[in-house]
Backbone as numpy.savetxt, mean C-alpha at the origin, in Angstrom:
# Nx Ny Nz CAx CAy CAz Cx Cy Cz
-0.11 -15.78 -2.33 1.00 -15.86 -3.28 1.63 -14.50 -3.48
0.72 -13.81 -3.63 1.39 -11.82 -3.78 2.23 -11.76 -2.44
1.75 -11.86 -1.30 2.34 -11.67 0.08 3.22 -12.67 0.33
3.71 -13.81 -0.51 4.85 -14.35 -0.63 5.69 -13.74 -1.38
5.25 -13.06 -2.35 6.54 -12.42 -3.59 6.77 -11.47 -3.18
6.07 -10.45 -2.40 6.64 -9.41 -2.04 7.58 -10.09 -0.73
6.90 -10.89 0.20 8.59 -11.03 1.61 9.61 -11.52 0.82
9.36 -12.03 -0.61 10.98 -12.71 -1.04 11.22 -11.53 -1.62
10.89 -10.65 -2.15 11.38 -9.20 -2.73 12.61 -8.78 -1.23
11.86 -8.60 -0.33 12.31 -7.99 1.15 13.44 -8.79 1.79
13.16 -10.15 1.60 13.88 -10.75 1.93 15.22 -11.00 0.98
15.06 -10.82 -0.16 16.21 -10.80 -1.65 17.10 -9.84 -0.77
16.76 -8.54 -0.45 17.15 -7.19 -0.23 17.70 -7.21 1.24
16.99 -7.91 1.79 18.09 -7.81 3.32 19.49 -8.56 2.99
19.30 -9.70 2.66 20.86 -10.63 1.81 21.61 -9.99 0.88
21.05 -8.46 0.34 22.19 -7.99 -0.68 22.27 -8.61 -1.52
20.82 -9.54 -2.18 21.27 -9.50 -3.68 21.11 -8.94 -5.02
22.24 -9.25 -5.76 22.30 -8.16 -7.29 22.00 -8.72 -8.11
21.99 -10.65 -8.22 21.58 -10.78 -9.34 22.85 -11.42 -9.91
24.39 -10.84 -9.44 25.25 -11.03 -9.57 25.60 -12.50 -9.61
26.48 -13.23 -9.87 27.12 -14.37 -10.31 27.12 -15.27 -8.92
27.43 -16.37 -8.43 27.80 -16.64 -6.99 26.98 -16.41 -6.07
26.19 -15.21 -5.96 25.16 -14.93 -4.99 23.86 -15.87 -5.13
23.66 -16.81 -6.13 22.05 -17.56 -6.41 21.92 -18.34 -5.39
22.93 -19.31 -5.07 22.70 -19.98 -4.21 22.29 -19.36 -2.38
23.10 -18.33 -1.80 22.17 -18.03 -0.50 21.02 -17.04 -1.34
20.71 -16.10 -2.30 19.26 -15.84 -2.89 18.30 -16.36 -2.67
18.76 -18.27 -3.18 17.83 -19.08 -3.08 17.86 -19.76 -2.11
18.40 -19.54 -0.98 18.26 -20.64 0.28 16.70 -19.44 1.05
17.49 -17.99 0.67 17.26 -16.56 1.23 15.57 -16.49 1.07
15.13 -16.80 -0.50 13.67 -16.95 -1.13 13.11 -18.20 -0.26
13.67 -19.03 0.43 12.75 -20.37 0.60 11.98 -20.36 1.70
13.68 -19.49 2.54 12.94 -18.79 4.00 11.81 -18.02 3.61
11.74 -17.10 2.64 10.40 -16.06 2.89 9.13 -16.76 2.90
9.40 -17.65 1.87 8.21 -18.23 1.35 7.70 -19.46 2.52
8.56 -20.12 3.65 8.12 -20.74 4.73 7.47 -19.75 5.29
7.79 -18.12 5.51 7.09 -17.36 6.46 6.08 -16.92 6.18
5.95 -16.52 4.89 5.03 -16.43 4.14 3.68 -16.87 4.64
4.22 -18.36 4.46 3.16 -18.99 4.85 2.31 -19.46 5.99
3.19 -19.43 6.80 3.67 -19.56 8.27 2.80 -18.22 8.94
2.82 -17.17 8.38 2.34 -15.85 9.08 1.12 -15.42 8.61
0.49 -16.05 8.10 -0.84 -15.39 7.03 -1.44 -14.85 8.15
-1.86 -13.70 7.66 -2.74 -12.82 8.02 -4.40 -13.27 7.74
-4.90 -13.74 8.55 -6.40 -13.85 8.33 -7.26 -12.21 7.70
-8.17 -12.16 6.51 -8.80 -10.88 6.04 -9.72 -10.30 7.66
-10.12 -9.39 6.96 -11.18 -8.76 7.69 -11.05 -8.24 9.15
-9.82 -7.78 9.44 -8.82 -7.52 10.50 -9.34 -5.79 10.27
-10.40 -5.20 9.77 -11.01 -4.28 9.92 -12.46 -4.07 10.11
-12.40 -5.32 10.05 -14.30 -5.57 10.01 -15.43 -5.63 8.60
-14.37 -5.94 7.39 -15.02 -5.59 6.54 -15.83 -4.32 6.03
-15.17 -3.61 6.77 -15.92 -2.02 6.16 -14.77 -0.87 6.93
-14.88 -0.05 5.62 -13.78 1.31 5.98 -13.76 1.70 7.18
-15.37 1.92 7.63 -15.37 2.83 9.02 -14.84 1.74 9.79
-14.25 0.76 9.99 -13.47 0.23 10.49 -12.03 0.55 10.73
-11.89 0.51 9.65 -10.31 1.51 9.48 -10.00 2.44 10.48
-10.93 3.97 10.25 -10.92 5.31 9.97 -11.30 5.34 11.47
-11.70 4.63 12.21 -12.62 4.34 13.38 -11.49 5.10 14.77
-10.72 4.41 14.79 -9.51 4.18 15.67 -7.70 4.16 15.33
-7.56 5.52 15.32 -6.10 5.43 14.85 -5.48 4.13 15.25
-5.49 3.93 16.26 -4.30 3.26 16.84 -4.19 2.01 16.71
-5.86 1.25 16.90 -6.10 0.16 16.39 -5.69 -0.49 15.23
-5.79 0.92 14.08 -5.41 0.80 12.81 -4.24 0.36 12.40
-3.25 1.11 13.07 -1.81 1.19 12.98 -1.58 -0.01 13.45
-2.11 -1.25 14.41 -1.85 -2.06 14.82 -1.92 -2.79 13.27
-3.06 -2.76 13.06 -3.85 -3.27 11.68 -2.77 -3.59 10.89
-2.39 -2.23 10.58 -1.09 -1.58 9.46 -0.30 -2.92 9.51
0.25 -2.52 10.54 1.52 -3.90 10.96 1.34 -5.00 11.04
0.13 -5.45 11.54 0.44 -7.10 10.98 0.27 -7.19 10.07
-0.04 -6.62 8.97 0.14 -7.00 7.75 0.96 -6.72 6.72
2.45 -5.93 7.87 3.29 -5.71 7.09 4.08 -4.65 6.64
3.30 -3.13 6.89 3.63 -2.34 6.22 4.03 -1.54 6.93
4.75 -1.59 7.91 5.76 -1.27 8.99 5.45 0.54 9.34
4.44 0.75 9.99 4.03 1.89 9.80 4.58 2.18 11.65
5.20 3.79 11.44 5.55 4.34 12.75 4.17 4.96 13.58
4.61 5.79 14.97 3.50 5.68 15.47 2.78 7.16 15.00
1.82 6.91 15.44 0.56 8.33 14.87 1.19 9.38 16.13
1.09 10.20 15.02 1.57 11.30 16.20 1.00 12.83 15.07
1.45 13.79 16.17 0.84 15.25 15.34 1.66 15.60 15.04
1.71 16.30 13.49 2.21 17.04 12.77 1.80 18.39 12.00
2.00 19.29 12.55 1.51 20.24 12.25 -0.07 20.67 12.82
-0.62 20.45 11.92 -2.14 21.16 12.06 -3.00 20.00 12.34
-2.17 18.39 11.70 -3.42 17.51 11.48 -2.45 16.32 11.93
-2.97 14.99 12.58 -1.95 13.48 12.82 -1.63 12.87 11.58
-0.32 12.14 12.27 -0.01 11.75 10.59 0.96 10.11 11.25
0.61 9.55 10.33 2.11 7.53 10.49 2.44 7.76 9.19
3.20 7.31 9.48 4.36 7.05 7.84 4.80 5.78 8.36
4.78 4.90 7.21 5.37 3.40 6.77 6.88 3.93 6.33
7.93 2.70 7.11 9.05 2.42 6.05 8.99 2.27 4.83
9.79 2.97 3.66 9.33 2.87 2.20 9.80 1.65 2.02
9.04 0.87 1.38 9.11 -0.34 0.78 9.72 -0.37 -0.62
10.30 -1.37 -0.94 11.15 -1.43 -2.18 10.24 -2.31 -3.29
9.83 -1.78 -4.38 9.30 -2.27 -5.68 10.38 -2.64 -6.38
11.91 -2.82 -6.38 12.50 -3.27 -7.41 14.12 -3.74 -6.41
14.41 -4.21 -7.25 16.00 -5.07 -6.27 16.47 -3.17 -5.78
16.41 -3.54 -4.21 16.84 -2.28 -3.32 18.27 -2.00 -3.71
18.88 -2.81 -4.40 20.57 -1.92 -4.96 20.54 -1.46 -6.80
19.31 -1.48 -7.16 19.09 -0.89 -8.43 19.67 0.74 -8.45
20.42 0.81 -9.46 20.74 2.50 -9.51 19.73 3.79 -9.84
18.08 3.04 -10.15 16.81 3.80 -10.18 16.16 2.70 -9.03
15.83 3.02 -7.74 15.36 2.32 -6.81 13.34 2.58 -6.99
12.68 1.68 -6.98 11.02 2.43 -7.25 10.74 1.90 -5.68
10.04 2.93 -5.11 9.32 2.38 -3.74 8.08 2.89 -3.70
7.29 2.12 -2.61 5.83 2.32 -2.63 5.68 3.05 -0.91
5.06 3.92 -0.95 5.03 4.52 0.20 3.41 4.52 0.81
3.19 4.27 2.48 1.92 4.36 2.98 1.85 5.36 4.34
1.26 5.93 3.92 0.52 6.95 5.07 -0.80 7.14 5.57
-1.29 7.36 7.40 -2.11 7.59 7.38 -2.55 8.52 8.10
-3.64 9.63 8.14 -3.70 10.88 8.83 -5.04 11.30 8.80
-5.23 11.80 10.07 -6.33 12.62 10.21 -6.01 13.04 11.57
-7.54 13.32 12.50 -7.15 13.87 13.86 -7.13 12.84 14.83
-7.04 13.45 16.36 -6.88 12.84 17.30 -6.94 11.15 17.49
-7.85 11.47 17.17 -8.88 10.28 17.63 -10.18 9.34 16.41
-9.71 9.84 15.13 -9.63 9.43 13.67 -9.34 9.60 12.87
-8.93 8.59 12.13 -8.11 8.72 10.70 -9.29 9.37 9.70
-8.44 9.83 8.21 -9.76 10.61 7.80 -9.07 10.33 6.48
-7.96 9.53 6.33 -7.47 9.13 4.79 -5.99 8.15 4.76
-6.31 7.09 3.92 -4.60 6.49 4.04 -4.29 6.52 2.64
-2.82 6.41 1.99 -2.68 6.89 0.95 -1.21 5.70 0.74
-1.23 5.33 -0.35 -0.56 4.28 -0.96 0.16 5.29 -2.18
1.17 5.34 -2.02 2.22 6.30 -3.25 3.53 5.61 -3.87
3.07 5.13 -5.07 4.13 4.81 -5.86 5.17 5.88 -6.48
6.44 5.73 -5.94 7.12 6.57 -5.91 8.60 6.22 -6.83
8.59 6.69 -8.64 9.85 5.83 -9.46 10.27 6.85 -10.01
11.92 6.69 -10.27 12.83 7.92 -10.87 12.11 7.77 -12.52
12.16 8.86 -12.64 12.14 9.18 -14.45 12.99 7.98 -15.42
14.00 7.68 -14.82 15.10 6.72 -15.54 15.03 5.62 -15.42
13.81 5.18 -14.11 13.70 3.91 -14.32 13.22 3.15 -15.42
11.37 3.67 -15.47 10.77 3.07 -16.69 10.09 1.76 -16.12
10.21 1.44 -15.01 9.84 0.01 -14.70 8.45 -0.61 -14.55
7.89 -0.97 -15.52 6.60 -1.70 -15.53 6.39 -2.62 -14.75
7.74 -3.51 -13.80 7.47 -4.68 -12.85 7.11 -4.23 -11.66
7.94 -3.24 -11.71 7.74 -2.50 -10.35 6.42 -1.61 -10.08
5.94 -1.20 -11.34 4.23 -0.66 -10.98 3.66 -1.81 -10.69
3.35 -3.39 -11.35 2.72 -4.09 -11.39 2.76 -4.46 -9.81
4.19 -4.52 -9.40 4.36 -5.02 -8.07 3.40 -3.95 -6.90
3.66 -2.66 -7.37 2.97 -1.89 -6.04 1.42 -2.07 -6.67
0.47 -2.28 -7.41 -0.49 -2.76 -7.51 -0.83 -3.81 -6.77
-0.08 -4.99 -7.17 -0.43 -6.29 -6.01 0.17 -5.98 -4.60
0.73 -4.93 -3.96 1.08 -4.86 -2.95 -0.11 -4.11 -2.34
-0.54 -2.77 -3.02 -1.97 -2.37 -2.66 -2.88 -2.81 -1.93
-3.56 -3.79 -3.60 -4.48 -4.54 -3.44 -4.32 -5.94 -2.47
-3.50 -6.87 -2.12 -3.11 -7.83 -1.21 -3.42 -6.72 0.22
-2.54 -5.76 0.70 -2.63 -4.66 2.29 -4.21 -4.46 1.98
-5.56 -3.90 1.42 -6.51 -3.80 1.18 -7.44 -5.25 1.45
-7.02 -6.43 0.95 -7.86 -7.61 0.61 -7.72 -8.03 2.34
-6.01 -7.85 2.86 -6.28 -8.67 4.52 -6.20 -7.92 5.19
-7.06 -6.51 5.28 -7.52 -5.64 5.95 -9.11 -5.64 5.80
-9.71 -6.57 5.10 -10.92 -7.13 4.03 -12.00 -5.85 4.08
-11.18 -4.71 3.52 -12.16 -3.33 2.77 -11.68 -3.36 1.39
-12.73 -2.92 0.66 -13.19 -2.90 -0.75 -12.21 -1.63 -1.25
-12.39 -1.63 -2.59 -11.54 -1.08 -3.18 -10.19 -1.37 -3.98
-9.43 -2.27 -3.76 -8.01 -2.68 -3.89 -7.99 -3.20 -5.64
-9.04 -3.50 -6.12 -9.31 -3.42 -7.62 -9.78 -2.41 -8.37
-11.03 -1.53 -7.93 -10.99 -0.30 -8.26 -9.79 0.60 -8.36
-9.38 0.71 -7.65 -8.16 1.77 -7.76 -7.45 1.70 -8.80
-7.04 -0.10 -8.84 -6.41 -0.36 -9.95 -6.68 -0.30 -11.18
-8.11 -0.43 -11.22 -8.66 0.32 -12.86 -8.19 0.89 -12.60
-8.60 2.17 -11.67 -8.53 3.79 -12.01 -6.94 4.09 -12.77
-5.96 3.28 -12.09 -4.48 3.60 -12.32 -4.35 3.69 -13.70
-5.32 2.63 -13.87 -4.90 2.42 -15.87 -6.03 2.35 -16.39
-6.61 3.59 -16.02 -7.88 4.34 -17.45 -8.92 3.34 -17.68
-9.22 2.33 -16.07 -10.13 1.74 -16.94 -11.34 2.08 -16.15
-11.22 2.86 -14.93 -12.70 3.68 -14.30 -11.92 5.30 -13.88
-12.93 5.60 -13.45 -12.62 6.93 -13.06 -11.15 7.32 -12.01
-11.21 8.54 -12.11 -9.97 9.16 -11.19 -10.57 9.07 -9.83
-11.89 9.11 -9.58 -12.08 9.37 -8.11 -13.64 8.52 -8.13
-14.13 8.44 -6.83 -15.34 8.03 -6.93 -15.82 7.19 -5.33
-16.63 6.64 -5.33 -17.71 6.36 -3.98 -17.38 4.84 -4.06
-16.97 3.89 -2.87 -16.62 2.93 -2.31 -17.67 2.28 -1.49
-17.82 1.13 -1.11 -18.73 0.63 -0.39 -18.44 0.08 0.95
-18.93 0.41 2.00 -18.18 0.38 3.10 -17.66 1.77 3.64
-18.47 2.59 2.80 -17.65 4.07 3.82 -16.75 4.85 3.55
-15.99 4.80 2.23 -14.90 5.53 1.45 -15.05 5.61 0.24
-14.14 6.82 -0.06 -13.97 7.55 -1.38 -12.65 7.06 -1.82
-12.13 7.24 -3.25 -11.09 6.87 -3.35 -10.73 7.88 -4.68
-9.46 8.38 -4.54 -8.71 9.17 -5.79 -7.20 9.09 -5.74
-7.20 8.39 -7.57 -6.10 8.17 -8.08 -5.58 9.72 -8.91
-3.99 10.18 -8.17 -3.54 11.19 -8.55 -2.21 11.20 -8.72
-1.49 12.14 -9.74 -0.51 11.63 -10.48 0.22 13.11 -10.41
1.78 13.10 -10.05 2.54 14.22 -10.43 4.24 13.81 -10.60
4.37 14.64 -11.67 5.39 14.33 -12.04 6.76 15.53 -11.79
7.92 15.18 -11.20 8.88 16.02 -11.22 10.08 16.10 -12.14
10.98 16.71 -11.99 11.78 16.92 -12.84 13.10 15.19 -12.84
12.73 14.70 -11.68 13.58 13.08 -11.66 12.82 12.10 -11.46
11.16 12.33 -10.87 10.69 11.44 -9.93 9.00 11.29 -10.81
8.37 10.36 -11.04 6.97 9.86 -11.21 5.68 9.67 -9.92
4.97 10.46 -9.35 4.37 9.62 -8.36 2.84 9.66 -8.97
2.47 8.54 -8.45 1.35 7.87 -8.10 0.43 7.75 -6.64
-0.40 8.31 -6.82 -1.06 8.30 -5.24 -2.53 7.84 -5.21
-2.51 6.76 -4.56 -3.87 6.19 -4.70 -4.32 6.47 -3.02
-5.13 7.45 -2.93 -5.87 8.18 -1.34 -7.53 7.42 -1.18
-7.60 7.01 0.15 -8.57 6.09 0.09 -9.07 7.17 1.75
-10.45 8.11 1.50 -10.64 8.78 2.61 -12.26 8.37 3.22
-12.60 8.76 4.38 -13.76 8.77 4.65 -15.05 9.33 3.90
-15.94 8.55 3.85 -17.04 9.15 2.59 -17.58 10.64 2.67
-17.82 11.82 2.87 -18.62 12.42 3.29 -19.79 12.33 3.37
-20.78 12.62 4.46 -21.90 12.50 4.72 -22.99 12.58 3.57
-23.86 11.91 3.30 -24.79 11.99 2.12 -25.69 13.54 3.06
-26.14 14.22 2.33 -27.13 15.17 2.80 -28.01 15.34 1.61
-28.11 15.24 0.57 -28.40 15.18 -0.47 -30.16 14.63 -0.57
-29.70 13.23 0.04 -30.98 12.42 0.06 -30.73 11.24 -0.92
-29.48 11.36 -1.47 -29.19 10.56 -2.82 -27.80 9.76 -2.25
-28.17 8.67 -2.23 -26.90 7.87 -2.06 -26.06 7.79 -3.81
-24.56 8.12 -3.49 -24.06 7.81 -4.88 -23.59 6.75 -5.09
-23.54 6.05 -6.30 -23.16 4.75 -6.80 -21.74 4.23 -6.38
-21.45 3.28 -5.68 -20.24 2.74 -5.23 -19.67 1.71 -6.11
-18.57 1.93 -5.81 -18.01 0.07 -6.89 -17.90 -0.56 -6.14
């Protein structure tokens, strides 16, 4: 149902609609299509194996990953010092809003493994939009659930004070929710990286 509301979000936005007068009717021919594809395209979970080091395993595999489920990610390539994909920014709110909120995904590490992907809610100061956080939450957590690695609820405490900023995952990752604010712009960055090695002797508590 989330991965239906978001293709009719996408799909609202390729048709140009505002909301405006006259436009409901192709809107709603526009929504019926998504929601046939919707359904039509499901992504079966666990398209990582049920565990991070699945993910983190194989760039490329990943990036395949990425995309069928949506999140239109370009190819891994080097940048600078370290590899990096960037996703098309996705739209959290009608794409002709005069405060546009988008959710952004990246993933990077070296050659031959990823070592962190990062989900960034990205809204002007002027928006204010509570639908549009709620939306990149269920957009998160849905890319997380049919990739079937853990986490995609945790985080979402973390977003809203109801567990920690950072902490130990099951399946092989860490996860930290981080927040900066600019002089027009709000972001949100929820970073989901490889665990570091226990040496300790002490495994730490995962959610």
């Amino acid at each position: 149902m989330i991965r239906a509301s978001i293709l009719l979000l996408a799909a609202c936005a390729a048709a140009g609609c505002s909301g405006a007068p006259g436009g409901n009717d192709q809107a709603a021919a526009v929504a019926d299509d998504a929601v046939a594809a919707a359904n039509s395209s499901f992504v079966s979970p666990n398209l990582a194996g049920g565990s991070w080091a699945g993910v983190f395993a194989d760039p490329q595999s990943s990036i395949d990953h990425f995309n069928r489920i949506g999140l239109r990610v370009g190819p891994y390539e080097k940048m600078g010092d370290s590899w990096r994909a960037e996703a098309v920014p996705t739209a959290m709110t009608d794409p002709s809003a005069p405060n546009l909120v988008q959710a952004l995904f990246t993933a990077a590490g070296s050659e031959n493994a990823l070592q962190r992907v990062t989900f960034t809610l990205v809204e002007p100061i002027a928006a204010n939009d509570q639908q549009a956080r709620d939306q990149f939450d269920a957009w998160m957590t849905q890319a997380l659930s049919q990739l079937g690695v853990p986490g995609g609820d945790t985080a979402v405490a973390a977003i809203h004070g109801q567990k920690r900023l950072t902490g130990a995952l099951k399946g092989g990752a860490e996860y930290a929710v981080t927040r900066e604010t600019t002089p027009t712009e709000r972001h949100v960055a929820v970073t989901f990286s490889r665990a570091a090695p226990i040496t300790s002797g002490r495994a730490a508590a995962a959610s």
